[in-house]
Amino acid sequence: MRFVLKLSYDGTDYAGWQRQKNALTVQEALENALLELAGREIKITGSGRTDAGVHAAGQVCHFDDDLLSVPPQKLPDALNRFLPPSVRVLEGWSADPSFDCNRSAKRKTYCYSLYEGERENPLKERYAVRVERLPSLETLRNFAKLFEGEHDFKAFCASGSSVKTTVRTIYAVEIQESRSFGGRDIKIFVTGNGFLYNMVRTLVGELLDLAENRKTEQSLREAYETGKRELLGKTMPAKGLTMMSVEYV
């Protein structure tokens, strides 16, 4: 049977999703919980890799097993007993063997969180990045349109990444503003058919640079055309990024 899980995690203390030899990862924590539950090793496939320090509200993964006696819908409670508090399985269900949580994904949405403040706010710092003065909502929304559509995002990808193509389609870059603890909060939601390593974090850095006139539309177009990373702004810190959802239909 193919089991599918939806989970949420605080990525602060993890070296990303994918299992590594010398660092704790979310995949390892989940596979260890399955080992405790089933009494044998079970390998998990994730919908995508999240980097070290990146969080998830709706990561999806699957695994195959014909001996597990726990019904899929009962797996969240069964596995959560063996997981650290920073990782929780939210839902469980079964799927056709042809379903692949990575290759079957149609759309993914990430959210990058920023807050405005002269000093760090300890109630926000874990999941958002402080900016001393944020651009206006209107300005951010206007420049966000430059990232939508199909582009070659090679310049947005960290060096060392090995992918067949760096062309991706961004369906929407939506920006929401709110206030908490007396300050402005900005959330940038990016939905696309797939993402490169560090792509969203670089996109947010470039968006801020455009809004503050540190970069231009011309330099962005040149980055699309040439793939040169040095034409773009900085890669934003991992802690502000959360994988929100994966869609399959």
PDB file of N, CA, C and O in Angstrom, residues 134-176:
ATOM      1  N   LEU A 134      10.256  48.635   5.666  1.00  0.00           N
ATOM      2  CA  LEU A 134       9.739  47.894   4.522  1.00  0.00           C
ATOM      3  C   LEU A 134       9.150  48.843   3.482  1.00  0.00           C
ATOM      4  O   LEU A 134       8.560  49.876   3.826  1.00  0.00           O
ATOM      5  N   PRO A 135       9.291  48.505   2.197  1.00  0.00           N
ATOM      6  CA  PRO A 135       8.647  49.296   1.141  1.00  0.00           C
ATOM      7  C   PRO A 135       7.126  49.236   1.294  1.00  0.00           C
ATOM      8  O   PRO A 135       6.585  48.378   1.996  1.00  0.00           O
ATOM      9  N   SER A 136       6.433  50.123   0.615  1.00  0.00           N
ATOM     10  CA  SER A 136       4.972  50.124   0.680  1.00  0.00           C
ATOM     11  C   SER A 136       4.415  48.871   0.023  1.00  0.00           C
ATOM     12  O   SER A 136       5.045  48.261  -0.853  1.00  0.00           O
ATOM     13  N   LEU A 137       3.217  48.496   0.441  1.00  0.00           N
ATOM     14  CA  LEU A 137       2.563  47.314  -0.114  1.00  0.00           C
ATOM     15  C   LEU A 137       2.347  47.476  -1.610  1.00  0.00           C
ATOM     16  O   LEU A 137       2.562  46.533  -2.388  1.00  0.00           O
ATOM     17  N   GLU A 138       1.930  48.653  -2.034  1.00  0.00           N
ATOM     18  CA  GLU A 138       1.684  48.909  -3.456  1.00  0.00           C
ATOM     19  C   GLU A 138       2.956  48.737  -4.280  1.00  0.00           C
ATOM     20  O   GLU A 138       2.944  48.126  -5.357  1.00  0.00           O
ATOM     21  N   THR A 139       4.071  49.255  -3.770  1.00  0.00           N
ATOM     22  CA  THR A 139       5.342  49.133  -4.491  1.00  0.00           C
ATOM     23  C   THR A 139       5.767  47.680  -4.625  1.00  0.00           C
ATOM     24  O   THR A 139       6.176  47.227  -5.705  1.00  0.00           O
ATOM     25  N   LEU A 140       5.661  46.939  -3.552  1.00  0.00           N
ATOM     26  CA  LEU A 140       6.029  45.518  -3.590  1.00  0.00           C
ATOM     27  C   LEU A 140       5.151  44.752  -4.577  1.00  0.00           C
ATOM     28  O   LEU A 140       5.644  43.913  -5.343  1.00  0.00           O
ATOM     29  N   ARG A 141       3.860  45.021  -4.554  1.00  0.00           N
ATOM     30  CA  ARG A 141       2.949  44.318  -5.462  1.00  0.00           C
ATOM     31  C   ARG A 141       3.231  44.649  -6.920  1.00  0.00           C
ATOM     32  O   ARG A 141       3.145  43.778  -7.795  1.00  0.00           O
ATOM     33  N   ASN A 142       3.592  45.870  -7.200  1.00  0.00           N
ATOM     34  CA  ASN A 142       3.902  46.254  -8.580  1.00  0.00           C
ATOM     35  C   ASN A 142       5.139  45.514  -9.089  1.00  0.00           C
ATOM     36  O   ASN A 142       5.139  44.983 -10.210  1.00  0.00           O
ATOM     37  N   PHE A 143       6.179  45.458  -8.295  1.00  0.00           N
ATOM     38  CA  PHE A 143       7.399  44.779  -8.730  1.00  0.00           C
ATOM     39  C   PHE A 143       7.242  43.254  -8.719  1.00  0.00           C
ATOM     40  O   PHE A 143       7.927  42.554  -9.479  1.00  0.00           O
ATOM     41  N   ALA A 144       6.358  42.734  -7.879  1.00  0.00           N
ATOM     42  CA  ALA A 144       6.157  41.284  -7.808  1.00  0.00           C
ATOM     43  C   ALA A 144       5.709  40.709  -9.147  1.00  0.00           C
ATOM     44  O   ALA A 144       6.007  39.544  -9.470  1.00  0.00           O
ATOM     45  N   LYS A 145       5.013  41.509  -9.954  1.00  0.00           N
ATOM     46  CA  LYS A 145       4.515  41.028 -11.244  1.00  0.00           C
ATOM     47  C   LYS A 145       5.646  40.658 -12.196  1.00  0.00           C
ATOM     48  O   LYS A 145       5.445  39.871 -13.124  1.00  0.00           O
ATOM     49  N   LEU A 146       6.832  41.217 -11.967  1.00  0.00           N
ATOM     50  CA  LEU A 146       7.971  40.945 -12.850  1.00  0.00           C
ATOM     51  C   LEU A 146       8.460  39.505 -12.745  1.00  0.00           C
ATOM     52  O   LEU A 146       9.192  39.032 -13.625  1.00  0.00           O
ATOM     53  N   PHE A 147       8.079  38.813 -11.685  1.00  0.00           N
ATOM     54  CA  PHE A 147       8.538  37.437 -11.483  1.00  0.00           C
ATOM     55  C   PHE A 147       7.522  36.406 -11.968  1.00  0.00           C
ATOM     56  O   PHE A 147       7.842  35.224 -12.047  1.00  0.00           O
ATOM     57  N   GLU A 148       6.321  36.854 -12.266  1.00  0.00           N
ATOM     58  CA  GLU A 148       5.274  35.929 -12.682  1.00  0.00           C
ATOM     59  C   GLU A 148       5.454  35.518 -14.142  1.00  0.00           C
ATOM     60  O   GLU A 148       6.044  36.237 -14.948  1.00  0.00           O
ATOM     61  N   GLY A 149       4.963  34.333 -14.482  1.00  0.00           N
ATOM     62  CA  GLY A 149       5.100  33.804 -15.829  1.00  0.00           C
ATOM     63  C   GLY A 149       6.253  32.820 -15.928  1.00  0.00           C
ATOM     64  O   GLY A 149       6.872  32.438 -14.931  1.00  0.00           O
ATOM     65  N   GLU A 150       6.544  32.391 -17.137  1.00  0.00           N
ATOM     66  CA  GLU A 150       7.634  31.441 -17.383  1.00  0.00           C
ATOM     67  C   GLU A 150       8.933  32.191 -17.634  1.00  0.00           C
ATOM     68  O   GLU A 150       8.998  33.062 -18.506  1.00  0.00           O
ATOM     69  N   HIS A 151       9.962  31.857 -16.867  1.00  0.00           N
ATOM     70  CA  HIS A 151      11.274  32.480 -17.015  1.00  0.00           C
ATOM     71  C   HIS A 151      12.355  31.427 -16.801  1.00  0.00           C
ATOM     72  O   HIS A 151      12.120  30.389 -16.175  1.00  0.00           O
ATOM     73  N   ASP A 152      13.540  31.731 -17.282  1.00  0.00           N
ATOM     74  CA  ASP A 152      14.708  30.923 -16.943  1.00  0.00           C
ATOM     75  C   ASP A 152      15.278  31.508 -15.650  1.00  0.00           C
ATOM     76  O   ASP A 152      15.830  32.612 -15.641  1.00  0.00           O
ATOM     77  N   PHE A 153      15.159  30.761 -14.559  1.00  0.00           N
ATOM     78  CA  PHE A 153      15.569  31.241 -13.244  1.00  0.00           C
ATOM     79  C   PHE A 153      16.974  30.771 -12.862  1.00  0.00           C
ATOM     80  O   PHE A 153      17.285  30.652 -11.684  1.00  0.00           O
ATOM     81  N   LYS A 154      17.808  30.527 -13.850  1.00  0.00           N
ATOM     82  CA  LYS A 154      19.166  30.057 -13.567  1.00  0.00           C
ATOM     83  C   LYS A 154      19.905  30.993 -12.616  1.00  0.00           C
ATOM     84  O   LYS A 154      20.620  30.557 -11.711  1.00  0.00           O
ATOM     85  N   ALA A 155      19.743  32.304 -12.787  1.00  0.00           N
ATOM     86  CA  ALA A 155      20.444  33.281 -11.945  1.00  0.00           C
ATOM     87  C   ALA A 155      19.963  33.240 -10.496  1.00  0.00           C
ATOM     88  O   ALA A 155      20.657  33.718  -9.599  1.00  0.00           O
ATOM     89  N   PHE A 156      18.785  32.665 -10.255  1.00  0.00           N
ATOM     90  CA  PHE A 156      18.209  32.601  -8.913  1.00  0.00           C
ATOM     91  C   PHE A 156      18.618  31.326  -8.173  1.00  0.00           C
ATOM     92  O   PHE A 156      18.237  31.120  -7.023  1.00  0.00           O
ATOM     93  N   CYS A 157      19.367  30.485  -8.834  1.00  0.00           N
ATOM     94  CA  CYS A 157      19.703  29.169  -8.287  1.00  0.00           C
ATOM     95  C   CYS A 157      21.101  29.193  -7.684  1.00  0.00           C
ATOM     96  O   CYS A 157      22.040  29.731  -8.278  1.00  0.00           O
ATOM     97  N   ALA A 158      21.230  28.597  -6.497  1.00  0.00           N
ATOM     98  CA  ALA A 158      22.540  28.515  -5.856  1.00  0.00           C
ATOM     99  C   ALA A 158      23.472  27.645  -6.685  1.00  0.00           C
ATOM    100  O   ALA A 158      23.052  26.711  -7.368  1.00  0.00           O
ATOM    101  N   SER A 159      24.753  27.953  -6.648  1.00  0.00           N
ATOM    102  CA  SER A 159      25.737  27.180  -7.397  1.00  0.00           C
ATOM    103  C   SER A 159      25.794  25.752  -6.880  1.00  0.00           C
ATOM    104  O   SER A 159      25.541  25.483  -5.715  1.00  0.00           O
ATOM    105  N   GLY A 160      26.086  24.835  -7.789  1.00  0.00           N
ATOM    106  CA  GLY A 160      26.201  23.442  -7.400  1.00  0.00           C
ATOM    107  C   GLY A 160      24.936  22.643  -7.589  1.00  0.00           C
ATOM    108  O   GLY A 160      24.932  21.428  -7.406  1.00  0.00           O
ATOM    109  N   SER A 161      23.854  23.299  -7.979  1.00  0.00           N
ATOM    110  CA  SER A 161      22.600  22.597  -8.192  1.00  0.00           C
ATOM    111  C   SER A 161      22.630  21.882  -9.533  1.00  0.00           C
ATOM    112  O   SER A 161      23.099  22.419 -10.532  1.00  0.00           O
ATOM    113  N   SER A 162      22.147  20.653  -9.561  1.00  0.00           N
ATOM    114  CA  SER A 162      22.134  19.871 -10.797  1.00  0.00           C
ATOM    115  C   SER A 162      20.690  19.558 -11.181  1.00  0.00           C
ATOM    116  O   SER A 162      20.045  18.689 -10.592  1.00  0.00           O
ATOM    117  N   VAL A 163      20.154  20.294 -12.137  1.00  0.00           N
ATOM    118  CA  VAL A 163      18.793  20.078 -12.624  1.00  0.00           C
ATOM    119  C   VAL A 163      18.829  20.057 -14.151  1.00  0.00           C
ATOM    120  O   VAL A 163      19.728  20.626 -14.768  1.00  0.00           O
ATOM    121  N   LYS A 164      17.840  19.416 -14.754  1.00  0.00           N
ATOM    122  CA  LYS A 164      17.805  19.301 -16.211  1.00  0.00           C
ATOM    123  C   LYS A 164      17.516  20.640 -16.874  1.00  0.00           C
ATOM    124  O   LYS A 164      18.062  20.955 -17.927  1.00  0.00           O
ATOM    125  N   THR A 165      16.634  21.412 -16.258  1.00  0.00           N
ATOM    126  CA  THR A 165      16.291  22.718 -16.798  1.00  0.00           C
ATOM    127  C   THR A 165      16.066  23.701 -15.652  1.00  0.00           C
ATOM    128  O   THR A 165      15.590  23.302 -14.580  1.00  0.00           O
ATOM    129  N   THR A 166      16.416  24.942 -15.874  1.00  0.00           N
ATOM    130  CA  THR A 166      16.200  25.986 -14.861  1.00  0.00           C
ATOM    131  C   THR A 166      14.996  26.855 -15.206  1.00  0.00           C
ATOM    132  O   THR A 166      14.765  27.869 -14.570  1.00  0.00           O
ATOM    133  N   VAL A 167      14.239  26.457 -16.212  1.00  0.00           N
ATOM    134  CA  VAL A 167      13.021  27.176 -16.579  1.00  0.00           C
ATOM    135  C   VAL A 167      11.891  26.761 -15.637  1.00  0.00           C
ATOM    136  O   VAL A 167      11.647  25.569 -15.433  1.00  0.00           O
ATOM    137  N   ARG A 168      11.241  27.737 -15.049  1.00  0.00           N
ATOM    138  CA  ARG A 168      10.116  27.483 -14.148  1.00  0.00           C
ATOM    139  C   ARG A 168       8.996  28.478 -14.443  1.00  0.00           C
ATOM    140  O   ARG A 168       9.235  29.562 -14.997  1.00  0.00           O
ATOM    141  N   THR A 169       7.777  28.103 -14.064  1.00  0.00           N
ATOM    142  CA  THR A 169       6.629  28.986 -14.221  1.00  0.00           C
ATOM    143  C   THR A 169       6.148  29.425 -12.855  1.00  0.00           C
ATOM    144  O   THR A 169       5.839  28.583 -12.001  1.00  0.00           O
ATOM    145  N   ILE A 170       6.093  30.726 -12.638  1.00  0.00           N
ATOM    146  CA  ILE A 170       5.536  31.279 -11.408  1.00  0.00           C
ATOM    147  C   ILE A 170       4.115  31.736 -11.714  1.00  0.00           C
ATOM    148  O   ILE A 170       3.891  32.628 -12.536  1.00  0.00           O
ATOM    149  N   TYR A 171       3.140  31.101 -11.076  1.00  0.00           N
ATOM    150  CA  TYR A 171       1.734  31.418 -11.334  1.00  0.00           C
ATOM    151  C   TYR A 171       1.304  32.702 -10.623  1.00  0.00           C
ATOM    152  O   TYR A 171       0.466  33.448 -11.142  1.00  0.00           O
ATOM    153  N   ALA A 172       1.855  32.946  -9.451  1.00  0.00           N
ATOM    154  CA  ALA A 172       1.449  34.131  -8.706  1.00  0.00           C
ATOM    155  C   ALA A 172       2.481  34.472  -7.643  1.00  0.00           C
ATOM    156  O   ALA A 172       3.081  33.579  -7.034  1.00  0.00           O
ATOM    157  N   VAL A 173       2.693  35.768  -7.445  1.00  0.00           N
ATOM    158  CA  VAL A 173       3.441  36.288  -6.298  1.00  0.00           C
ATOM    159  C   VAL A 173       2.485  37.237  -5.588  1.00  0.00           C
ATOM    160  O   VAL A 173       2.227  38.341  -6.060  1.00  0.00           O
ATOM    161  N   GLU A 174       1.922  36.776  -4.478  1.00  0.00           N
ATOM    162  CA  GLU A 174       0.917  37.545  -3.754  1.00  0.00           C
ATOM    163  C   GLU A 174       1.507  38.058  -2.444  1.00  0.00           C
ATOM    164  O   GLU A 174       2.208  37.324  -1.744  1.00  0.00           O
ATOM    165  N   ILE A 175       1.199  39.289  -2.133  1.00  0.00           N
ATOM    166  CA  ILE A 175       1.782  39.930  -0.950  1.00  0.00           C
ATOM    167  C   ILE A 175       0.669  40.415  -0.030  1.00  0.00           C
ATOM    168  O   ILE A 175      -0.263  41.093  -0.453  1.00  0.00           O
ATOM    169  N   GLN A 176       0.779  40.034   1.231  1.00  0.00           N
ATOM    170  CA  GLN A 176      -0.202  40.428   2.238  1.00  0.00           C
ATOM    171  C   GLN A 176       0.483  41.237   3.330  1.00  0.00           C
ATOM    172  O   GLN A 176       1.627  40.962   3.697  1.00  0.00           O
TER     173      GLN A 176
END
